[in-house]
Amino acid sequence: MPVTSYLALGAILFSIGLYGVLTKRNAVLVLFSMELMLNAANINLVAFSKYGLYANQTGQVFTLFTITVAAAEAAVGIAILFALYRHRNTVEADRFDSMKG
């Protein structure tokens, strides 16, 4: 499979994720869209590590770091959403416009 197939898949996934981040009002869907964008970046990192000028494992190592950061981001994001839902009884992102109670 040529590298352009992986890059096209990454671009499509990133575009879908970007659309979700910019248009969705539900905070859970925004988090899912951000995860989709991170996965698109991971696909590109692995593709460049395999098909790059100097094929090595660097892209795969960066992908592992990105997956670790994404897992931490998801855990913190969901914890914040649980706290906001308990306090305001909604997960609509446009309702979270102030930090005061």
mmCIF file of N, CA and C in Angstrom:
data_model
loop_
_atom_site.group_PDB
_atom_site.id
_atom_site.type_symbol
_atom_site.label_atom_id
_atom_site.label_comp_id
_atom_site.label_asym_id
_atom_site.label_seq_id
_atom_site.Cartn_x
_atom_site.Cartn_y
_atom_site.Cartn_z
ATOM 1 N N MET A 1 0.843 -1.171 0.000
ATOM 2 C CA MET A 1 0.000 0.000 0.000
ATOM 3 C C MET A 1 0.895 1.244 0.000
ATOM 4 N N PRO A 2 0.657 2.189 -0.887
ATOM 5 C CA PRO A 2 1.527 3.372 -0.948
ATOM 6 C C PRO A 2 1.248 4.333 0.210
ATOM 7 N N VAL A 3 2.212 5.208 0.440
ATOM 8 C CA VAL A 3 2.109 6.143 1.559
ATOM 9 C C VAL A 3 0.960 7.127 1.352
ATOM 10 N N THR A 4 0.592 7.415 0.121
ATOM 11 C CA THR A 4 -0.495 8.361 -0.116
ATOM 12 C C THR A 4 -1.831 7.856 0.421
ATOM 13 N N SER A 5 -2.019 6.540 0.448
ATOM 14 C CA SER A 5 -3.250 5.982 1.012
ATOM 15 C C SER A 5 -3.339 6.271 2.503
ATOM 16 N N TYR A 6 -2.231 6.089 3.215
ATOM 17 C CA TYR A 6 -2.221 6.369 4.650
ATOM 18 C C TYR A 6 -2.407 7.864 4.916
ATOM 19 N N LEU A 7 -1.756 8.691 4.109
ATOM 20 C CA LEU A 7 -1.882 10.129 4.296
ATOM 21 C C LEU A 7 -3.297 10.614 3.978
ATOM 22 N N ALA A 8 -3.925 10.030 2.964
ATOM 23 C CA ALA A 8 -5.301 10.396 2.636
ATOM 24 C C ALA A 8 -6.246 9.979 3.761
ATOM 25 N N LEU A 9 -6.038 8.784 4.313
ATOM 26 C CA LEU A 9 -6.856 8.332 5.437
ATOM 27 C C LEU A 9 -6.672 9.255 6.641
ATOM 28 N N GLY A 10 -5.434 9.628 6.923
ATOM 29 C CA GLY A 10 -5.168 10.551 8.021
ATOM 30 C C GLY A 10 -5.818 11.909 7.794
ATOM 31 N N ALA A 11 -5.770 12.402 6.578
ATOM 32 C CA ALA A 11 -6.377 13.703 6.272
ATOM 33 C C ALA A 11 -7.897 13.650 6.405
ATOM 34 N N ILE A 12 -8.488 12.562 5.966
ATOM 35 C CA ILE A 12 -9.944 12.420 6.074
ATOM 36 C C ILE A 12 -10.362 12.339 7.544
ATOM 37 N N LEU A 13 -9.660 11.530 8.330
ATOM 38 C CA LEU A 13 -9.989 11.423 9.753
ATOM 39 C C LEU A 13 -9.784 12.749 10.474
ATOM 40 N N PHE A 14 -8.699 13.454 10.142
ATOM 41 C CA PHE A 14 -8.448 14.742 10.772
ATOM 42 C C PHE A 14 -9.538 15.742 10.401
ATOM 43 N N SER A 15 -9.972 15.733 9.157
ATOM 44 C CA SER A 15 -11.028 16.651 8.722
ATOM 45 C C SER A 15 -12.347 16.362 9.428
ATOM 46 N N ILE A 16 -12.682 15.084 9.584
ATOM 47 C CA ILE A 16 -13.904 14.722 10.295
ATOM 48 C C ILE A 16 -13.813 15.163 11.758
ATOM 49 N N GLY A 17 -12.651 14.957 12.366
ATOM 50 C CA GLY A 17 -12.460 15.383 13.751
ATOM 51 C C GLY A 17 -12.528 16.888 13.902
ATOM 52 N N LEU A 18 -11.921 17.615 12.979
ATOM 53 C CA LEU A 18 -11.955 19.075 13.025
ATOM 54 C C LEU A 18 -13.376 19.591 12.861
ATOM 55 N N TYR A 19 -14.127 18.980 11.960
ATOM 56 C CA TYR A 19 -15.536 19.348 11.785
ATOM 57 C C TYR A 19 -16.307 19.121 13.084
ATOM 58 N N GLY A 20 -16.056 17.999 13.741
ATOM 59 C CA GLY A 20 -16.745 17.708 14.992
ATOM 60 C C GLY A 20 -16.386 18.678 16.098
ATOM 61 N N VAL A 21 -15.115 19.062 16.186
ATOM 62 C CA VAL A 21 -14.694 20.007 17.227
ATOM 63 C C VAL A 21 -15.318 21.377 16.998
ATOM 64 N N LEU A 22 -15.393 21.805 15.743
ATOM 65 C CA LEU A 22 -15.876 23.146 15.455
ATOM 66 C C LEU A 22 -17.398 23.274 15.442
ATOM 67 N N THR A 23 -18.128 22.179 15.232
ATOM 68 C CA THR A 23 -19.573 22.302 15.055
ATOM 69 C C THR A 23 -20.405 21.672 16.168
ATOM 70 N N LYS A 24 -19.896 20.712 16.886
ATOM 71 C CA LYS A 24 -20.718 20.020 17.882
ATOM 72 C C LYS A 24 -20.832 20.833 19.161
ATOM 73 N N ARG A 25 -21.990 20.757 19.775
ATOM 74 C CA ARG A 25 -22.217 21.462 21.028
ATOM 75 C C ARG A 25 -22.058 20.541 22.227
ATOM 76 N N ASN A 26 -22.204 19.255 22.039
ATOM 77 C CA ASN A 26 -22.074 18.309 23.128
ATOM 78 C C ASN A 26 -20.591 18.106 23.445
ATOM 79 N N ALA A 27 -20.225 18.297 24.709
ATOM 80 C CA ALA A 27 -18.816 18.247 25.098
ATOM 81 C C ALA A 27 -18.225 16.845 24.924
ATOM 82 N N VAL A 28 -19.034 15.817 25.082
ATOM 83 C CA VAL A 28 -18.537 14.448 24.894
ATOM 84 C C VAL A 28 -18.167 14.227 23.425
ATOM 85 N N LEU A 29 -18.991 14.717 22.524
ATOM 86 C CA LEU A 29 -18.682 14.581 21.096
ATOM 87 C C LEU A 29 -17.456 15.396 20.708
ATOM 88 N N VAL A 30 -17.248 16.522 21.367
ATOM 89 C CA VAL A 30 -16.045 17.308 21.109
ATOM 90 C C VAL A 30 -14.803 16.516 21.542
ATOM 91 N N LEU A 31 -14.877 15.849 22.697
ATOM 92 C CA LEU A 31 -13.752 15.020 23.140
ATOM 93 C C LEU A 31 -13.495 13.867 22.174
ATOM 94 N N PHE A 32 -14.561 13.227 21.691
ATOM 95 C CA PHE A 32 -14.393 12.147 20.716
ATOM 96 C C PHE A 32 -13.751 12.670 19.437
ATOM 97 N N SER A 33 -14.150 13.859 19.012
ATOM 98 C CA SER A 33 -13.586 14.439 17.797
ATOM 99 C C SER A 33 -12.104 14.757 17.974
ATOM 100 N N MET A 34 -11.727 15.218 19.163
ATOM 101 C CA MET A 34 -10.315 15.476 19.424
ATOM 102 C C MET A 34 -9.511 14.177 19.396
ATOM 103 N N GLU A 35 -10.073 13.106 19.917
ATOM 104 C CA GLU A 35 -9.398 11.808 19.859
ATOM 105 C C GLU A 35 -9.234 11.349 18.413
ATOM 106 N N LEU A 36 -10.230 11.613 17.594
ATOM 107 C CA LEU A 36 -10.144 11.254 16.177
ATOM 108 C C LEU A 36 -9.021 12.018 15.489
ATOM 109 N N MET A 37 -8.850 13.287 15.845
ATOM 110 C CA MET A 37 -7.765 14.083 15.275
ATOM 111 C C MET A 37 -6.402 13.557 15.730
ATOM 112 N N LEU A 38 -6.289 13.159 16.985
ATOM 113 C CA LEU A 38 -5.022 12.596 17.464
ATOM 114 C C LEU A 38 -4.710 11.269 16.776
ATOM 115 N N ASN A 39 -5.731 10.461 16.538
ATOM 116 C CA ASN A 39 -5.508 9.196 15.831
ATOM 117 C C ASN A 39 -5.089 9.429 14.384
ATOM 118 N N ALA A 40 -5.616 10.467 13.759
ATOM 119 C CA ALA A 40 -5.182 10.802 12.396
ATOM 120 C C ALA A 40 -3.715 11.190 12.384
ATOM 121 N N ALA A 41 -3.291 11.957 13.382
ATOM 122 C CA ALA A 41 -1.877 12.309 13.475
ATOM 123 C C ALA A 41 -1.020 11.072 13.709
ATOM 124 N N ASN A 42 -1.512 10.130 14.501
ATOM 125 C CA ASN A 42 -0.774 8.884 14.738
ATOM 126 C C ASN A 42 -0.603 8.081 13.453
ATOM 127 N N ILE A 43 -1.640 8.032 12.638
ATOM 128 C CA ILE A 43 -1.539 7.315 11.359
ATOM 129 C C ILE A 43 -0.452 7.941 10.495
ATOM 130 N N ASN A 44 -0.408 9.269 10.459
ATOM 131 C CA ASN A 44 0.623 9.946 9.664
ATOM 132 C C ASN A 44 2.014 9.699 10.229
ATOM 133 N N LEU A 45 2.160 9.696 11.554
ATOM 134 C CA LEU A 45 3.473 9.431 12.151
ATOM 135 C C LEU A 45 3.972 8.036 11.804
ATOM 136 N N VAL A 46 3.100 7.050 11.900
ATOM 137 C CA VAL A 46 3.511 5.677 11.587
ATOM 138 C C VAL A 46 3.814 5.537 10.092
ATOM 139 N N ALA A 47 3.018 6.186 9.246
ATOM 140 C CA ALA A 47 3.270 6.108 7.802
ATOM 141 C C ALA A 47 4.610 6.729 7.446
ATOM 142 N N PHE A 48 4.922 7.875 8.046
ATOM 143 C CA PHE A 48 6.205 8.510 7.746
ATOM 144 C C PHE A 48 7.370 7.732 8.344
ATOM 145 N N SER A 49 7.137 7.047 9.465
ATOM 146 C CA SER A 49 8.244 6.263 10.019
ATOM 147 C C SER A 49 8.533 5.033 9.155
ATOM 148 N N LYS A 50 7.510 4.513 8.484
ATOM 149 C CA LYS A 50 7.727 3.334 7.649
ATOM 150 C C LYS A 50 8.207 3.700 6.244
ATOM 151 N N TYR A 51 7.638 4.761 5.681
ATOM 152 C CA TYR A 51 7.934 5.102 4.290
ATOM 153 C C TYR A 51 8.831 6.327 4.139
ATOM 154 N N GLY A 52 9.352 6.853 5.204
ATOM 155 C CA GLY A 52 10.168 8.055 5.134
ATOM 156 C C GLY A 52 11.499 7.817 4.449
ATOM 157 N N LEU A 53 12.246 8.884 4.305
ATOM 158 C CA LEU A 53 13.549 8.816 3.649
ATOM 159 C C LEU A 53 14.480 7.878 4.408
ATOM 160 N N TYR A 54 14.493 8.003 5.715
ATOM 161 C CA TYR A 54 15.269 7.099 6.570
ATOM 162 C C TYR A 54 14.277 6.338 7.437
ATOM 163 N N ALA A 55 13.841 5.183 6.969
ATOM 164 C CA ALA A 55 12.827 4.415 7.689
ATOM 165 C C ALA A 55 13.395 3.920 9.017
ATOM 166 N N ASN A 56 12.773 4.352 10.108
ATOM 167 C CA ASN A 56 13.189 3.928 11.441
ATOM 168 C C ASN A 56 11.970 3.907 12.363
ATOM 169 N N GLN A 57 12.211 3.726 13.635
ATOM 170 C CA GLN A 57 11.133 3.561 14.603
ATOM 171 C C GLN A 57 10.735 4.869 15.288
ATOM 172 N N THR A 58 11.273 5.986 14.879
ATOM 173 C CA THR A 58 11.021 7.251 15.570
ATOM 174 C C THR A 58 9.544 7.625 15.545
ATOM 175 N N GLY A 59 8.891 7.492 14.417
ATOM 176 C CA GLY A 59 7.470 7.820 14.318
ATOM 177 C C GLY A 59 6.616 6.943 15.206
ATOM 178 N N GLN A 60 7.002 5.676 15.338
ATOM 179 C CA GLN A 60 6.235 4.784 16.193
ATOM 180 C C GLN A 60 6.420 5.128 17.665
ATOM 181 N N VAL A 61 7.608 5.580 18.035
ATOM 182 C CA VAL A 61 7.846 6.011 19.416
ATOM 183 C C VAL A 61 7.032 7.262 19.712
ATOM 184 N N PHE A 62 7.003 8.222 18.781
ATOM 185 C CA PHE A 62 6.181 9.414 18.968
ATOM 186 C C PHE A 62 4.703 9.047 19.062
ATOM 187 N N THR A 63 4.291 8.040 18.310
ATOM 188 C CA THR A 63 2.902 7.591 18.375
ATOM 189 C C THR A 63 2.574 7.038 19.752
ATOM 190 N N LEU A 64 3.484 6.292 20.354
ATOM 191 C CA LEU A 64 3.245 5.801 21.709
ATOM 192 C C LEU A 64 3.099 6.942 22.698
ATOM 193 N N PHE A 65 3.934 7.974 22.580
ATOM 194 C CA PHE A 65 3.793 9.149 23.449
ATOM 195 C C PHE A 65 2.455 9.844 23.213
ATOM 196 N N THR A 66 2.045 9.946 21.960
ATOM 197 C CA THR A 66 0.778 10.593 21.644
ATOM 198 C C THR A 66 -0.396 9.814 22.211
ATOM 199 N N ILE A 67 -0.339 8.494 22.136
ATOM 200 C CA ILE A 67 -1.401 7.661 22.704
ATOM 201 C C ILE A 67 -1.460 7.842 24.219
ATOM 202 N N THR A 68 -0.300 7.949 24.861
ATOM 203 C CA THR A 68 -0.258 8.169 26.305
ATOM 204 C C THR A 68 -0.873 9.512 26.667
ATOM 205 N N VAL A 69 -0.523 10.546 25.929
ATOM 206 C CA VAL A 69 -1.083 11.874 26.181
ATOM 207 C C VAL A 69 -2.590 11.876 25.913
ATOM 208 N N ALA A 70 -3.028 11.177 24.878
ATOM 209 C CA ALA A 70 -4.453 11.119 24.559
ATOM 210 C C ALA A 70 -5.231 10.405 25.659
ATOM 211 N N ALA A 71 -4.667 9.358 26.230
ATOM 212 C CA ALA A 71 -5.340 8.653 27.324
ATOM 213 C C ALA A 71 -5.460 9.548 28.553
ATOM 214 N N ALA A 72 -4.398 10.277 28.864
ATOM 215 C CA ALA A 72 -4.454 11.205 30.004
ATOM 216 C C ALA A 72 -5.448 12.329 29.730
ATOM 217 N N GLU A 73 -5.463 12.835 28.504
ATOM 218 C CA GLU A 73 -6.397 13.903 28.141
ATOM 219 C C GLU A 73 -7.839 13.421 28.249
ATOM 220 N N ALA A 74 -8.108 12.212 27.817
ATOM 221 C CA ALA A 74 -9.461 11.676 27.900
ATOM 222 C C ALA A 74 -9.885 11.485 29.350
ATOM 223 N N ALA A 75 -8.988 10.987 30.180
ATOM 224 C CA ALA A 75 -9.330 10.780 31.590
ATOM 225 C C ALA A 75 -9.625 12.099 32.286
ATOM 226 N N VAL A 76 -8.786 13.097 32.072
ATOM 227 C CA VAL A 76 -9.001 14.404 32.699
ATOM 228 C C VAL A 76 -10.247 15.079 32.128
ATOM 229 N N GLY A 77 -10.427 14.979 30.831
ATOM 230 C CA GLY A 77 -11.601 15.592 30.200
ATOM 231 C C GLY A 77 -12.900 14.993 30.683
ATOM 232 N N ILE A 78 -12.952 13.685 30.801
ATOM 233 C CA ILE A 78 -14.179 13.042 31.286
ATOM 234 C C ILE A 78 -14.409 13.353 32.756
ATOM 235 N N ALA A 79 -13.361 13.434 33.553
ATOM 236 C CA ALA A 79 -13.519 13.816 34.960
ATOM 237 C C ALA A 79 -14.071 15.237 35.078
ATOM 238 N N ILE A 80 -13.573 16.143 34.253
ATOM 239 C CA ILE A 80 -14.095 17.509 34.258
ATOM 240 C C ILE A 80 -15.551 17.529 33.816
ATOM 241 N N LEU A 81 -15.901 16.744 32.802
ATOM 242 C CA LEU A 81 -17.288 16.686 32.354
ATOM 243 C C LEU A 81 -18.213 16.135 33.432
ATOM 244 N N PHE A 82 -17.763 15.117 34.168
ATOM 245 C CA PHE A 82 -18.573 14.593 35.276
ATOM 246 C C PHE A 82 -18.815 15.668 36.319
ATOM 247 N N ALA A 83 -17.776 16.423 36.653
ATOM 248 C CA ALA A 83 -17.931 17.487 37.649
ATOM 249 C C ALA A 83 -18.877 18.576 37.148
ATOM 250 N N LEU A 84 -18.737 18.963 35.882
ATOM 251 C CA LEU A 84 -19.620 19.983 35.322
ATOM 252 C C LEU A 84 -21.061 19.481 35.235
ATOM 253 N N TYR A 85 -21.243 18.228 34.896
ATOM 254 C CA TYR A 85 -22.596 17.683 34.813
ATOM 255 C C TYR A 85 -23.247 17.646 36.188
ATOM 256 N N ARG A 86 -22.487 17.281 37.208
ATOM 257 C CA ARG A 86 -23.036 17.280 38.567
ATOM 258 C C ARG A 86 -23.443 18.685 38.998
ATOM 259 N N HIS A 87 -22.670 19.667 38.577
ATOM 260 C CA HIS A 87 -22.920 21.037 39.007
ATOM 261 C C HIS A 87 -24.009 21.722 38.179
ATOM 262 N N ARG A 88 -24.032 21.502 36.858
ATOM 263 C CA ARG A 88 -24.948 22.234 35.976
ATOM 264 C C ARG A 88 -25.988 21.367 35.288
ATOM 265 N N ASN A 89 -25.914 20.053 35.425
ATOM 266 C CA ASN A 89 -26.876 19.111 34.839
ATOM 267 C C ASN A 89 -26.977 19.198 33.321
ATOM 268 N N THR A 90 -25.870 19.490 32.654
ATOM 269 C CA THR A 90 -25.830 19.496 31.194
ATOM 270 C C THR A 90 -24.397 19.251 30.726
ATOM 271 N N VAL A 91 -24.275 18.740 29.501
ATOM 272 C CA VAL A 91 -22.951 18.585 28.895
ATOM 273 C C VAL A 91 -22.837 19.405 27.611
ATOM 274 N N GLU A 92 -23.740 20.351 27.428
ATOM 275 C CA GLU A 92 -23.681 21.236 26.263
ATOM 276 C C GLU A 92 -22.525 22.217 26.438
ATOM 277 N N ALA A 93 -21.643 22.265 25.462
ATOM 278 C CA ALA A 93 -20.414 23.058 25.578
ATOM 279 C C ALA A 93 -20.680 24.558 25.620
ATOM 280 N N ASP A 94 -21.751 25.026 24.993
ATOM 281 C CA ASP A 94 -21.995 26.464 25.009
ATOM 282 C C ASP A 94 -22.528 26.966 26.351
ATOM 283 N N ARG A 95 -22.911 26.065 27.230
ATOM 284 C CA ARG A 95 -23.368 26.463 28.567
ATOM 285 C C ARG A 95 -22.209 26.649 29.541
ATOM 286 N N PHE A 96 -21.026 26.199 29.180
ATOM 287 C CA PHE A 96 -19.863 26.311 30.053
ATOM 288 C C PHE A 96 -19.078 27.575 29.700
ATOM 289 N N ASP A 97 -19.719 28.716 29.825
ATOM 290 C CA ASP A 97 -19.066 29.953 29.399
ATOM 291 C C ASP A 97 -18.416 30.730 30.531
ATOM 292 N N SER A 98 -18.635 30.314 31.759
ATOM 293 C CA SER A 98 -17.988 31.026 32.866
ATOM 294 C C SER A 98 -17.473 30.027 33.882
ATOM 295 N N MET A 99 -16.474 30.457 34.634
ATOM 296 C CA MET A 99 -15.875 29.584 35.630
ATOM 297 C C MET A 99 -16.532 29.757 37.002
ATOM 298 N N LYS A 100 -17.397 30.747 37.150
ATOM 299 C CA LYS A 100 -18.025 30.939 38.449
ATOM 300 C C LYS A 100 -19.257 30.051 38.564
ATOM 301 N N GLY A 101 -19.650 29.788 39.786
ATOM 302 C CA GLY A 101 -20.716 28.844 40.101
ATOM 303 C C GLY A 101 -22.056 29.285 39.697
#
